Short mmCIF file of the C-alpha atoms (twelve columns), coordinates in Angstrom:
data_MODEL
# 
_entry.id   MODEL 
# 
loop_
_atom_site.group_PDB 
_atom_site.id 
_atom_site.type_symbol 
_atom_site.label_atom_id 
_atom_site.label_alt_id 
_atom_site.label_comp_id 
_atom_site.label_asym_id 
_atom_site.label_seq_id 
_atom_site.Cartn_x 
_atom_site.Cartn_y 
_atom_site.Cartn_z 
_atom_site.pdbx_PDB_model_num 
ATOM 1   C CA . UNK A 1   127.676 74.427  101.179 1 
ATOM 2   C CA . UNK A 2   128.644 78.014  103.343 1 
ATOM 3   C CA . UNK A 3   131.307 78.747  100.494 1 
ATOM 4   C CA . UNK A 4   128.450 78.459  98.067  1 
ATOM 5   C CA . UNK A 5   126.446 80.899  100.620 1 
ATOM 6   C CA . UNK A 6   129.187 82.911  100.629 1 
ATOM 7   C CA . UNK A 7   129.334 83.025  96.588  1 
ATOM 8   C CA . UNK A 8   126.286 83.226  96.031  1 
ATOM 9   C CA . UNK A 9   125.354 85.567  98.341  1 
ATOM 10  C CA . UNK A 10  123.726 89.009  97.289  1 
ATOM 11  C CA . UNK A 11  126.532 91.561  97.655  1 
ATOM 12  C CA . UNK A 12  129.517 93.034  95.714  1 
ATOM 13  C CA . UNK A 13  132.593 90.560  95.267  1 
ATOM 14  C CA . UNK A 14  134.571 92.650  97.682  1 
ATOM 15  C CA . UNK A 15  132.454 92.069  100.411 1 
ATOM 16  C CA . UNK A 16  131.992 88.162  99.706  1 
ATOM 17  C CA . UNK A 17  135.998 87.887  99.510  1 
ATOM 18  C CA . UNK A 18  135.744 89.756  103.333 1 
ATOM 19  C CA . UNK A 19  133.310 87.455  103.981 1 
ATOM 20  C CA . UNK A 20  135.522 84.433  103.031 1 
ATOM 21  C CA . UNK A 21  138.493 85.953  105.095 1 
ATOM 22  C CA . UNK A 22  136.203 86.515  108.212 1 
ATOM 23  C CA . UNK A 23  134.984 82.612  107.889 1 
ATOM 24  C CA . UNK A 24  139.130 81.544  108.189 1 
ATOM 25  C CA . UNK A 25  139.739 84.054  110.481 1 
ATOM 26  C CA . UNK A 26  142.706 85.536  108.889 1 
ATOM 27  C CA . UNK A 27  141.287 89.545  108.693 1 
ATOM 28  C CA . UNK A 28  144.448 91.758  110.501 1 
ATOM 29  C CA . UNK A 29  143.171 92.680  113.916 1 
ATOM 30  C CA . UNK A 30  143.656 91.426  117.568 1 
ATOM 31  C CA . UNK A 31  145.870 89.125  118.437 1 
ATOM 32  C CA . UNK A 32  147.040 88.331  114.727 1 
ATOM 33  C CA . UNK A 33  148.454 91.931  114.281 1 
ATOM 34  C CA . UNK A 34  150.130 91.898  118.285 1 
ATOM 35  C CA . UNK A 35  151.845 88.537  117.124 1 
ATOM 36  C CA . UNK A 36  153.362 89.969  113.899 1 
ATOM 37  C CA . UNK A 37  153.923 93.541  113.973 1 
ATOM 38  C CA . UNK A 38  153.437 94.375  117.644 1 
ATOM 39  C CA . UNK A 39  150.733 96.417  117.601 1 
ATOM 40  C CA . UNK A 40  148.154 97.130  120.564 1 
ATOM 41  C CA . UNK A 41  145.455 94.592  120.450 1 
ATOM 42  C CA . UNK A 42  142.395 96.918  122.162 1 
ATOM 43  C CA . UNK A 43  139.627 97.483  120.362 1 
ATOM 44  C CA . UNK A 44  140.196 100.952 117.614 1 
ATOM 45  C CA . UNK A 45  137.124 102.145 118.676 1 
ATOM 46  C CA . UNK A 46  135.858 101.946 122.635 1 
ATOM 47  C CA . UNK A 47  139.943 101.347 123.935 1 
ATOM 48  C CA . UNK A 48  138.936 99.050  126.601 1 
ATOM 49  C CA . UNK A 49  138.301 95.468  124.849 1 
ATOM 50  C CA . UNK A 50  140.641 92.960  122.957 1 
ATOM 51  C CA . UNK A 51  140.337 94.134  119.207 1 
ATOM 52  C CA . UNK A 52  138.234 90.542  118.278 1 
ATOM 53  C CA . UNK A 53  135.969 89.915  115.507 1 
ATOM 54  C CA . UNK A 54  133.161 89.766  117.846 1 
ATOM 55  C CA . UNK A 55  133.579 92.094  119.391 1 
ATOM 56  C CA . UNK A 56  134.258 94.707  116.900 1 
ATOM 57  C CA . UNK A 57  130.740 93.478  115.015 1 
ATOM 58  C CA . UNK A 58  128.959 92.399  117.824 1 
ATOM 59  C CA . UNK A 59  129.847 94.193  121.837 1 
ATOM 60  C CA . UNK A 60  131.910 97.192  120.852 1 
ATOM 61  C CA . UNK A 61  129.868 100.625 121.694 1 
ATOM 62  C CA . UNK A 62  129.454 101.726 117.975 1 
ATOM 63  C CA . UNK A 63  128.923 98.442  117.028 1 
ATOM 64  C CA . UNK A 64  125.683 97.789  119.491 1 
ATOM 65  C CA . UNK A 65  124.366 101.585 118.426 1 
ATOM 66  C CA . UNK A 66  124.165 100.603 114.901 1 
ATOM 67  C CA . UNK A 67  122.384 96.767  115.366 1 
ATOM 68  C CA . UNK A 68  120.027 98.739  117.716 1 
ATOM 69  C CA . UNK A 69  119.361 101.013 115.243 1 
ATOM 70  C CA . UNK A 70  119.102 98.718  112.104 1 
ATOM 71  C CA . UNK A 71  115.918 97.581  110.771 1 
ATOM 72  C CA . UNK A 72  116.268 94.702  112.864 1 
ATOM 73  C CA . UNK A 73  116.865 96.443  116.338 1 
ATOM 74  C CA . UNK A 74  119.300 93.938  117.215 1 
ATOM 75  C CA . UNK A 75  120.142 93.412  120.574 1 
ATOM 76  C CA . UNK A 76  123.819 92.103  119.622 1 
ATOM 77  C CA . UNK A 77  125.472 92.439  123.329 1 
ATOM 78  C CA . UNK A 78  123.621 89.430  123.812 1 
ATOM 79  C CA . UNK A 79  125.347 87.540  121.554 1 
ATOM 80  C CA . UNK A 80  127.814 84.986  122.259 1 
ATOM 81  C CA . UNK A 81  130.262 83.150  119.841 1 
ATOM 82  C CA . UNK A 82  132.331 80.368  120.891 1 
ATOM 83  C CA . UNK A 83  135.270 81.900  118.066 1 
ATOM 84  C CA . UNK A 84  135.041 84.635  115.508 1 
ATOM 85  C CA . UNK A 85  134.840 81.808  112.648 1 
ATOM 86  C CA . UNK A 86  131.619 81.160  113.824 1 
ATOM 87  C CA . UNK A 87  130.019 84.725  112.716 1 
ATOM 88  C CA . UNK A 88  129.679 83.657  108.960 1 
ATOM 89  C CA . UNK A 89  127.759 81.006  109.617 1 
ATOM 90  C CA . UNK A 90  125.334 82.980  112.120 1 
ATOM 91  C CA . UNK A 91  124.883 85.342  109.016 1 
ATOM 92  C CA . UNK A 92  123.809 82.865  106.801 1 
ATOM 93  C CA . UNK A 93  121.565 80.547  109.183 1 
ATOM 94  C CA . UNK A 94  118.119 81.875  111.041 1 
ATOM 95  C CA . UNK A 95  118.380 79.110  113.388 1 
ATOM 96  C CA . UNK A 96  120.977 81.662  115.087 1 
ATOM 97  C CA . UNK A 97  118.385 84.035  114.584 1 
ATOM 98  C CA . UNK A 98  115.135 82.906  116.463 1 
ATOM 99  C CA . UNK A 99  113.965 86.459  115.796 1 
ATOM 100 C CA . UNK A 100 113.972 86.276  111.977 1 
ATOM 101 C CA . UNK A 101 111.344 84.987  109.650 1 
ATOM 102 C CA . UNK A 102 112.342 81.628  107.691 1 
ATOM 103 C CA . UNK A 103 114.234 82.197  104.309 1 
ATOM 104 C CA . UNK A 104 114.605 85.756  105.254 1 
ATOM 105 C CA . UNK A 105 117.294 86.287  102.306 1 
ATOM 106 C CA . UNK A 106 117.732 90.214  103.380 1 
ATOM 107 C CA . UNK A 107 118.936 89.839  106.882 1 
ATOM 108 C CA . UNK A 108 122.290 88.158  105.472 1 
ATOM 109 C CA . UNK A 109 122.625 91.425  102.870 1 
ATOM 110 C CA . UNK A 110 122.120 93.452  105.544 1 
ATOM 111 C CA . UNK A 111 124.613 91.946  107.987 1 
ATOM 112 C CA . UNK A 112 127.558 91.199  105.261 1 
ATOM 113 C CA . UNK A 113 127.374 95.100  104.481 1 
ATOM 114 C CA . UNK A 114 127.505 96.339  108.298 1 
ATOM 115 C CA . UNK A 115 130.204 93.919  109.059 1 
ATOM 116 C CA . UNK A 116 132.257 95.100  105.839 1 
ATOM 117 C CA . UNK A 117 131.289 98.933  106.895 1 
ATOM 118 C CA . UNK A 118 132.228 98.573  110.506 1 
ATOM 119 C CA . UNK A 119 135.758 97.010  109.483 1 
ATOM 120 C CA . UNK A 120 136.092 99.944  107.128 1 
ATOM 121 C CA . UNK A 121 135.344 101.954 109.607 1 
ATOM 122 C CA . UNK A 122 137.586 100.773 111.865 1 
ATOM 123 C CA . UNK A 123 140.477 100.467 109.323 1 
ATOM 124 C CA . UNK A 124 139.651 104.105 108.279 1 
ATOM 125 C CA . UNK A 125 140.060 105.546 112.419 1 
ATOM 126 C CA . UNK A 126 143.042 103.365 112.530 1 
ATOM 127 C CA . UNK A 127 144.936 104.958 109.744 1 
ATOM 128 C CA . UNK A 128 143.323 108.425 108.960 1 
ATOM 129 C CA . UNK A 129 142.336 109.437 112.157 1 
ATOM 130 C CA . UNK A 130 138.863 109.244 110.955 1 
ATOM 131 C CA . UNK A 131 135.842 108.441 113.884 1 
ATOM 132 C CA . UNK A 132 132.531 107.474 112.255 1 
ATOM 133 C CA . UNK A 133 128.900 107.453 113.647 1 
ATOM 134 C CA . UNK A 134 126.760 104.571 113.985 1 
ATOM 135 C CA . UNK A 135 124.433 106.366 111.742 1 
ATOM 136 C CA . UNK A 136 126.419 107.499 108.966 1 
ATOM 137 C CA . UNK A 137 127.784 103.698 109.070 1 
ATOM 138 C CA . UNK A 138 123.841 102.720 108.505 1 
ATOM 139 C CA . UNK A 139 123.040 105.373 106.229 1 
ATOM 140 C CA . UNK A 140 125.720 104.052 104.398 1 
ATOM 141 C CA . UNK A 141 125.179 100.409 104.392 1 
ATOM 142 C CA . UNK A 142 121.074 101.357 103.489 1 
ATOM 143 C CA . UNK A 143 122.608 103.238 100.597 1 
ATOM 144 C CA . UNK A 144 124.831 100.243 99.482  1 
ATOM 145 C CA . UNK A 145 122.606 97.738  99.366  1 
ATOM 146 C CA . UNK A 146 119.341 99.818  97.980  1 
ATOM 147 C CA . UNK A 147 122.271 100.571 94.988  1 
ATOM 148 C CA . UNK A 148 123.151 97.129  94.617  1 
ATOM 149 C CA . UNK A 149 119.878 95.601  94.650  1 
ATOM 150 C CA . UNK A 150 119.018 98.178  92.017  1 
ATOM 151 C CA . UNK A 151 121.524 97.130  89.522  1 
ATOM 152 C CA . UNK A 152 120.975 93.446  89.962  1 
ATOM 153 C CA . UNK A 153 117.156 94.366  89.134  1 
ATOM 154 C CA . UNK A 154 118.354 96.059  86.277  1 
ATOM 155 C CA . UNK A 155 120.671 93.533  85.504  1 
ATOM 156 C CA . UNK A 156 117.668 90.734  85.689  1 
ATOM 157 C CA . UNK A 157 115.063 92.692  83.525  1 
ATOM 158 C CA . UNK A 158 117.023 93.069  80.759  1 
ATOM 159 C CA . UNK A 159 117.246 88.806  80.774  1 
ATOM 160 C CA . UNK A 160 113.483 89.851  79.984  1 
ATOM 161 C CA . UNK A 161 113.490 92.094  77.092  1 
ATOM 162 C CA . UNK A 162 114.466 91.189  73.380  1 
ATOM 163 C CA . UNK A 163 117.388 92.790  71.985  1 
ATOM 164 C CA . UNK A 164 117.280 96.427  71.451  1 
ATOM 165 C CA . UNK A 165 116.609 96.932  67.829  1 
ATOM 166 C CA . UNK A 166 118.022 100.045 67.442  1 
ATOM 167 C CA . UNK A 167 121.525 98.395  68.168  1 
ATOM 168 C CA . UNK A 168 121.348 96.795  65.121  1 
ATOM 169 C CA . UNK A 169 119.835 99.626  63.097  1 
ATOM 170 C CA . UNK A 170 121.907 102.505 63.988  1 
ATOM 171 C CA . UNK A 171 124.166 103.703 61.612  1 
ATOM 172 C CA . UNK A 172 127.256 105.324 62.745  1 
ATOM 173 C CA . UNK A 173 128.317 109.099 61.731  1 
ATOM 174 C CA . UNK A 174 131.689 108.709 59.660  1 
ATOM 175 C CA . UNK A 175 134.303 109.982 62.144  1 
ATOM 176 C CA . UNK A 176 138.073 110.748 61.676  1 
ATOM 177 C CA . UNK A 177 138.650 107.909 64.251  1 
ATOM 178 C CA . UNK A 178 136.938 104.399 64.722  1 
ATOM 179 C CA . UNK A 179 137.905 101.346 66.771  1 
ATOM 180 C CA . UNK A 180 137.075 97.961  65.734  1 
ATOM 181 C CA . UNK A 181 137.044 95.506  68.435  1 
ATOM 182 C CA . UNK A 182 136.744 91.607  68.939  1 
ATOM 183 C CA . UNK A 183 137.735 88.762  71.161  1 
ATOM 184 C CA . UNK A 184 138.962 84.713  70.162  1 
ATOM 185 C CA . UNK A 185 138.220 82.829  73.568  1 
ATOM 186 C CA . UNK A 186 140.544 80.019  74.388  1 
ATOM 187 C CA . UNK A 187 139.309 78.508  76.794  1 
ATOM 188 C CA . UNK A 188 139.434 80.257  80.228  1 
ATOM 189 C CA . UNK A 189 141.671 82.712  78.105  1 
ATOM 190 C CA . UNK A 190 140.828 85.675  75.348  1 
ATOM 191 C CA . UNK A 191 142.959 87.555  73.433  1 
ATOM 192 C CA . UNK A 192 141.406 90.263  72.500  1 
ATOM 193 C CA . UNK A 193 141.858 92.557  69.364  1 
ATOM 194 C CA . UNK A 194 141.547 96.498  69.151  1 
ATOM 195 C CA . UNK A 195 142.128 97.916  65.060  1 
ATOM 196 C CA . UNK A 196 141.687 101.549 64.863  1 
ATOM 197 C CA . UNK A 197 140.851 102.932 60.889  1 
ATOM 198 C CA . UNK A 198 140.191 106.544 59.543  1 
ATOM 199 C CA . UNK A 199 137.328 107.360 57.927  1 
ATOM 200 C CA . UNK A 200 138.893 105.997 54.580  1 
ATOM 201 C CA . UNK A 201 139.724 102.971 56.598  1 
ATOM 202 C CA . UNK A 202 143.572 103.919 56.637  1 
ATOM 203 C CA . UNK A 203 145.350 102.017 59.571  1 
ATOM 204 C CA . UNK A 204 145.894 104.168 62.640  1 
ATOM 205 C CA . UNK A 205 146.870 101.445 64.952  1 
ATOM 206 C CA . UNK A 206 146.340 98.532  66.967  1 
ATOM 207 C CA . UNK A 207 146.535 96.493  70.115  1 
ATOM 208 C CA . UNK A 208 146.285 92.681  70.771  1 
ATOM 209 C CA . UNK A 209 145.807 91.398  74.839  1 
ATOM 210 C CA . UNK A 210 145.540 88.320  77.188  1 
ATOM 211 C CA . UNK A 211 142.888 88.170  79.447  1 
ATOM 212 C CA . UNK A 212 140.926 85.812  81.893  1 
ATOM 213 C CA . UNK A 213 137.496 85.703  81.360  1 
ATOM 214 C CA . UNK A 214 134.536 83.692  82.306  1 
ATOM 215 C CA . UNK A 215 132.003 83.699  78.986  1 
ATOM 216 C CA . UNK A 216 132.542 85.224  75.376  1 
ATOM 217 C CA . UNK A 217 130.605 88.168  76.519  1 
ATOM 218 C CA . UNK A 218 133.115 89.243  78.951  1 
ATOM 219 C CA . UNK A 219 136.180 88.503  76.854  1 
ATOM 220 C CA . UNK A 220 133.790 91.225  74.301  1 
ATOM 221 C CA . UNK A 221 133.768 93.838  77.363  1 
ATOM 222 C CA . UNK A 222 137.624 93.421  78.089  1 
ATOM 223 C CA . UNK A 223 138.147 94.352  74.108  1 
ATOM 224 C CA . UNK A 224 136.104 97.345  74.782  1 
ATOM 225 C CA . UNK A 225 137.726 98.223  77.542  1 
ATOM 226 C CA . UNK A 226 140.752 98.112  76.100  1 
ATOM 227 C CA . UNK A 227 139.570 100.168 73.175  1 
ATOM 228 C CA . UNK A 228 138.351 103.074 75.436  1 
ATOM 229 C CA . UNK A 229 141.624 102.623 76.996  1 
ATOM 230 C CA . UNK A 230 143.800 103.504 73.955  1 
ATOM 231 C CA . UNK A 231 141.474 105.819 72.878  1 
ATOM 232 C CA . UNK A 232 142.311 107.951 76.155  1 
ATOM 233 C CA . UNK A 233 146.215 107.397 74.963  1 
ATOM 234 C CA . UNK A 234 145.468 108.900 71.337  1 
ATOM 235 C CA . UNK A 235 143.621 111.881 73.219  1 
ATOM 236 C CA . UNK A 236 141.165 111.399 70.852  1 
ATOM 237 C CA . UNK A 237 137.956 112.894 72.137  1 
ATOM 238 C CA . UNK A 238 135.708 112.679 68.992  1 
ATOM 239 C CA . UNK A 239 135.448 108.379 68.147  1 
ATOM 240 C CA . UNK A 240 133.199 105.592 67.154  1 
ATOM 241 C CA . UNK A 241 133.549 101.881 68.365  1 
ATOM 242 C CA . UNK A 242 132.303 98.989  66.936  1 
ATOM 243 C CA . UNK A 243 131.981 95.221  67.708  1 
ATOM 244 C CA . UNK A 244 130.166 92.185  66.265  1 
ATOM 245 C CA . UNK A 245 129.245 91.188  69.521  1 
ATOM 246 C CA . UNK A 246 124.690 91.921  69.384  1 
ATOM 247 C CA . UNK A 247 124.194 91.401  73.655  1 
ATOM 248 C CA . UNK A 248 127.089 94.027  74.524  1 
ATOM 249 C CA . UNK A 249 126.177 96.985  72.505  1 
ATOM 250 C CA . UNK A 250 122.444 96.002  73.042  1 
ATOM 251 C CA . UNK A 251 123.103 96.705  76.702  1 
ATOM 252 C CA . UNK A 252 125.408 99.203  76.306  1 
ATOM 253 C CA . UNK A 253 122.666 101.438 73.973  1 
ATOM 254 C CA . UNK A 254 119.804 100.307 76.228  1 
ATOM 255 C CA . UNK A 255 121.556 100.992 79.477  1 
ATOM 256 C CA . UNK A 256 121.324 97.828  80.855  1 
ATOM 257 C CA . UNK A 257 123.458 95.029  82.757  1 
ATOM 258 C CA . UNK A 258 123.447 91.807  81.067  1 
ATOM 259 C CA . UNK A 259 124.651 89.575  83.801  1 
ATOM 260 C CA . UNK A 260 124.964 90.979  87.600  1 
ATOM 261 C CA . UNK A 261 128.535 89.214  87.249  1 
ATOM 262 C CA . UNK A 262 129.589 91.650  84.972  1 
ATOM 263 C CA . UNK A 263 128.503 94.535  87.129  1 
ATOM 264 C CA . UNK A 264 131.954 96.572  87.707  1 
ATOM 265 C CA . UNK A 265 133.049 95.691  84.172  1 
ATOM 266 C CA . UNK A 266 129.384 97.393  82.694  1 
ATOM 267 C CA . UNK A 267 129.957 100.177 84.974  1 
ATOM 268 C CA . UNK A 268 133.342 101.045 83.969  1 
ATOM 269 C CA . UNK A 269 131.884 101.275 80.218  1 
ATOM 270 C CA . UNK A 270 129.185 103.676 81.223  1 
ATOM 271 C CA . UNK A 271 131.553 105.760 82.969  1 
ATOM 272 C CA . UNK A 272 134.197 106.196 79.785  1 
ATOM 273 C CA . UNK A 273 131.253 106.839 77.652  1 
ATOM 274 C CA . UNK A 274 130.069 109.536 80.084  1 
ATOM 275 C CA . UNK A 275 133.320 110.757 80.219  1 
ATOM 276 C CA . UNK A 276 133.319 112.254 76.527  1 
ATOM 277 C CA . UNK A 277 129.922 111.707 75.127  1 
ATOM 278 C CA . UNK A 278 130.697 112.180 71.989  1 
ATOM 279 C CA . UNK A 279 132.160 108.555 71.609  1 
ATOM 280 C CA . UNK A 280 129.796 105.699 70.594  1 
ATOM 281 C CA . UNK A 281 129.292 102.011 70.791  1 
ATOM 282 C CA . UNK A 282 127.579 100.271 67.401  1 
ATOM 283 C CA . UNK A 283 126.586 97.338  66.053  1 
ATOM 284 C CA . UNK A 284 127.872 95.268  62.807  1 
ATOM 285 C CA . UNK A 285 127.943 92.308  60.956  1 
ATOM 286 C CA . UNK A 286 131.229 90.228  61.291  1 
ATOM 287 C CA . UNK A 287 131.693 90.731  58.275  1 
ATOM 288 C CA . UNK A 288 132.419 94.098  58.501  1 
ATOM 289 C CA . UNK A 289 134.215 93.293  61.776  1 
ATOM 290 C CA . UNK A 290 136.318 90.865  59.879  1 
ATOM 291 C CA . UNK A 291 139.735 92.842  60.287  1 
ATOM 292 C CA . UNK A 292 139.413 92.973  64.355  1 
ATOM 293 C CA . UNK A 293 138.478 89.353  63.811  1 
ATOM 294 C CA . UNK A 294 141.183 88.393  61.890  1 
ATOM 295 C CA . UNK A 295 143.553 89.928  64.087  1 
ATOM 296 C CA . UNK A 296 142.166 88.152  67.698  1 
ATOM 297 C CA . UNK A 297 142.473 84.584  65.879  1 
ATOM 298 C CA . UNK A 298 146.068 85.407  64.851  1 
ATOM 299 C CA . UNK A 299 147.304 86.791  68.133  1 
ATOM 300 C CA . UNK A 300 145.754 83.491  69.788  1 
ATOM 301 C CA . UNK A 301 147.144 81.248  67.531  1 
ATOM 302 C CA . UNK A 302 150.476 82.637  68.351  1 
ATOM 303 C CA . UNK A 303 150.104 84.172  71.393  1 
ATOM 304 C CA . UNK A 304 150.884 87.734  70.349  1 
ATOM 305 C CA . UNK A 305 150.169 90.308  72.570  1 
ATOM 306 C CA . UNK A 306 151.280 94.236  72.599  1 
ATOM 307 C CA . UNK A 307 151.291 97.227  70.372  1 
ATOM 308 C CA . UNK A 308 150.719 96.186  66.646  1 
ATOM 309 C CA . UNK A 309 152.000 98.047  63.566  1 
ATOM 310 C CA . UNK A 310 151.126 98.062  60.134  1 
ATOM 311 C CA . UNK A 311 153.130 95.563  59.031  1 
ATOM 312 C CA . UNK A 312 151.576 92.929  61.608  1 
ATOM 313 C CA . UNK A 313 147.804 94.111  60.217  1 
ATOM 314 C CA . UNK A 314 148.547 94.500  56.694  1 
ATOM 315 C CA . UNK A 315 149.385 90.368  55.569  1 
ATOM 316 C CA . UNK A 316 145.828 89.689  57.408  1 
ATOM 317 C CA . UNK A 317 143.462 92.302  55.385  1 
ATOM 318 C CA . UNK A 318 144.101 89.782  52.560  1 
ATOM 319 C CA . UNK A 319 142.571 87.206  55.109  1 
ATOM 320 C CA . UNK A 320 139.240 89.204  55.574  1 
ATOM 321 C CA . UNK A 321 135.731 87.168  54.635  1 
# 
């Protein structure tokens, strides 16, 4: 049930993999570092203390001045933990808490992100040379968590709305360059096709890849991606893009997040269309996807991935519904 907690917990996969490390006690500090590279084991920040878990979230100086100065005014020098496994757990349970309202769900946000900024912290005086302040760590963790929570509200309204008609309506401007994309899921597996056509629908080239993915909407993203990717290889700054897929470039043209799980991947998108805005994302039928189609079911069937060439697209156009 805590790895669930963990999991499902409200905060960016980076900090619920820290999270996970914290809870089996195998984050490089203290002792752990002494016993394998030698290194001092006081604490980075006050020099007089055994670098601990505990005490580097809990008793350290900086660590007291930004509880105190949380939202919750924690007194944390009163703390006590029998071993620094046992923090996780006082995160996620109130019981620990006697000062926190039942099924208070934002005290565990709130304490994931100052643990996670207080080891960067620490990690960043370490190796840079760089001291922080208890309040720039809070403005930052406030900042973090008003960002994520604003995303995942995003994310969550657009469960809410109907598709964005104009997705489907647009019509593209003819441009010298236009990427077709699509994916053929396998399983826990895509492999994912990028064509690239003039304007008279000439071949240009072509990409096939493997990926991991969770749903058919993120095995869709990962063909974008890759689209945008080899776009930036062609240096071509003036391109359409185009996929069958009705929920990506919905969210894409309304701005949205689909699925909080799919976050960094959405975010990346946004960013390489910001990058050259005169590149765009639209709808169409698979029918007129049928090439990029095509392509994904034949590099899945035999497990072809890498640059393709004419002669790999041109025996599948014949193919095309």
């Amino acid at each position: 049930m805590e790895w669930k907690k963990i999991w499902a917990s409200p905060v960016q996969e980076r900090i619920k993999l820290f999270l996970w490390k914290m809870r089996k006690n195998i984050l490089p500090c203290g002792d752990r570092l002494r016993s394998v590279f030698g290194n001092s084991s006081v604490c980075v920040f006050c020099k007089g203390n055994n670098d601990s878990l505990s005490h580097l979230f809990f008793h350290c100086s900086l660590a007291r001045a930004c509880w105190f100065a949380s939202p919750y005014a924690l007194r944390s020098d009163l703390l006590c933990f029998g071993s620094d496994s046992e923090i996780v757990p006082w995160i996620f349970s109130s019981v620990c808490c006697p000062f926190l309202a039942p099924n208070d769900n934002d005290f565990p946000q709130f304490a994931s992100h100052l643990c996670y900024s207080i080891w960067h912290a620490r990690n960043q005086l370490f190796h840079q040379g760089i001291a922080p302040s208890p309040s720039s760590i809070i403005e930052k963790v406030m900042a973090a968590i008003n960002d994520y929570n604003r995303l995942l509200e995003r994310g969550r309204a657009s469960f809410d709305e109907p598709l964005l008609e104009p997705a489907r309506t647009a019509q593209p401007v003819p441009k010298v360059v236009n990427f077709y994309v699509d994916a053929a899921v396998r399983g826990d597996l895509a492999f994912i096709a990028v064509v690239v056509l003039n304007e008279e629908r000439d071949f240009l080239d072509a990409i096939s890849a493997k990926v991991k993915c969770a749903s058919p909407l993120e095995a869709e993203c990962w063909a974008l991606c890759h689209a945008f990717s080899l776009c930036l290889r062609m240096n071509c700054e003036d391109a359409n893009f185009f996929s069958d897929c009705l929920p990506l470039v919905s969210a894409i043209r309304g701005s949205t997040i689909p699925s909080w799980k799919l976050t960094n991947m959405f975010l990346h998108l946004y960013s390489c269309l910001n990058f050259d805005v005169n590149c765009c994302v639209f709808w169409i039928p698979r029918k007129d996807n049928s090439l990029a189609h095509n392509v994904a079911t034949w590099a899945a069937s035999h497990n072809i991935v890498g640059p393709l060439g004419v002669g790999d697209v041109a025996p599948l156009v014949a193919t095309m519904d």
